[in-house]
């Protein structure tokens, strides 16, 4: 994903691959089904908010690296906390875009 930060299509594809790999690794059919649905929706959506916020792709990468690092260290609490931080940032960006600014 690092090399794709300036190419929205390549970045989104790598982002979706990252989330799909996490879902597959979790071996949870419900999560995998949800991710498959999200991927289907995301590939049909032209509004990629991460590129509408300055530094968005870099921040996304920061969070993804924290998640992956925790998984590699077999740290489930660290992975959970990193994922919560990532989700929280995404929610704030989406909320800020609706309200006209990022929070």
XYZ file of C-alpha atoms in Angstrom:
103
model
C 0.000 0.000 0.000
C 2.908 2.352 0.600
C 3.763 2.509 -3.091
C 0.103 3.084 -4.032
C -0.588 6.131 -1.832
C -0.735 8.501 -4.805
C -2.845 6.181 -6.999
C -6.399 6.007 -5.623
C -7.377 2.871 -7.557
C -4.239 0.951 -6.572
C -4.485 2.167 -2.973
C -8.118 1.133 -2.613
C -7.389 -2.276 -4.132
C -4.501 -2.785 -1.687
C -6.666 -1.528 1.194
C -9.434 -3.967 0.359
C -6.889 -6.784 0.021
C -5.530 -5.936 3.480
C -8.975 -6.087 5.071
C -9.832 -9.285 3.207
C -6.580 -10.919 4.368
C -7.409 -10.004 7.979
C -10.895 -11.450 7.622
C -9.554 -14.671 6.104
C -6.940 -14.969 8.855
C -9.648 -14.608 11.496
C -11.296 -17.743 10.061
C -14.672 -16.318 11.046
C -17.288 -16.896 8.327
C -19.424 -13.970 9.511
C -16.550 -11.502 9.305
C -15.535 -12.860 5.910
C -19.107 -12.494 4.646
C -19.292 -8.917 5.920
C -15.959 -8.031 4.320
C -17.089 -9.570 1.021
C -20.185 -7.365 1.144
C -18.156 -4.275 1.966
C -15.673 -5.014 -0.821
C -18.548 -5.370 -3.292
C -20.032 -2.070 -2.189
C -16.680 -0.309 -2.071
C -15.712 -1.304 -5.590
C -18.913 0.310 -6.851
C -18.440 3.535 -4.861
C -16.573 6.460 -6.384
C -16.531 8.521 -3.146
C -13.255 7.468 -1.511
C -13.133 9.800 1.475
C -9.577 8.906 2.385
C -8.363 10.872 -0.655
C -10.540 13.861 0.197
C -8.728 14.442 3.487
C -5.170 15.750 3.485
C -2.822 12.985 4.617
C -5.641 10.434 4.591
C -3.753 7.603 2.890
C -0.740 8.106 5.162
C -2.925 7.987 8.276
C -4.655 4.878 6.956
C -1.280 3.237 6.444
C -0.196 4.201 9.951
C -3.216 2.429 11.431
C -2.862 -0.609 9.175
C 0.781 -0.997 10.185
C -0.149 -0.837 13.877
C -2.802 -3.542 13.348
C -0.412 -5.775 11.392
C 2.396 -5.273 13.894
C 0.156 -6.359 16.774
C -0.972 -9.436 14.832
C 2.622 -10.354 13.977
C 3.489 -10.081 17.693
C 0.461 -12.236 18.568
C -0.947 -9.390 20.632
C -4.746 -9.628 20.416
C -5.345 -6.717 22.787
C -2.943 -4.537 20.830
C -4.619 -5.558 17.557
C -8.042 -4.793 19.008
C -6.909 -1.391 20.263
C -5.243 -0.575 16.930
C -8.393 -1.585 15.054
C -10.565 0.530 17.359
C -8.295 3.531 16.744
C -8.486 2.911 12.988
C -12.264 2.590 12.999
C -12.619 5.673 15.189
C -10.485 7.741 12.821
C -12.498 6.543 9.813
C -15.762 7.410 11.553
C -14.490 10.886 12.491
C -13.378 11.522 8.904
C -16.757 10.451 7.533
C -18.580 12.542 10.116
C -16.357 15.546 9.421
C -16.955 15.279 5.674
C -20.708 15.295 6.258
C -20.320 18.296 8.548
C -17.840 20.037 6.297
C -14.649 19.295 8.226
C -12.583 16.511 9.693
C -12.622 16.250 13.458
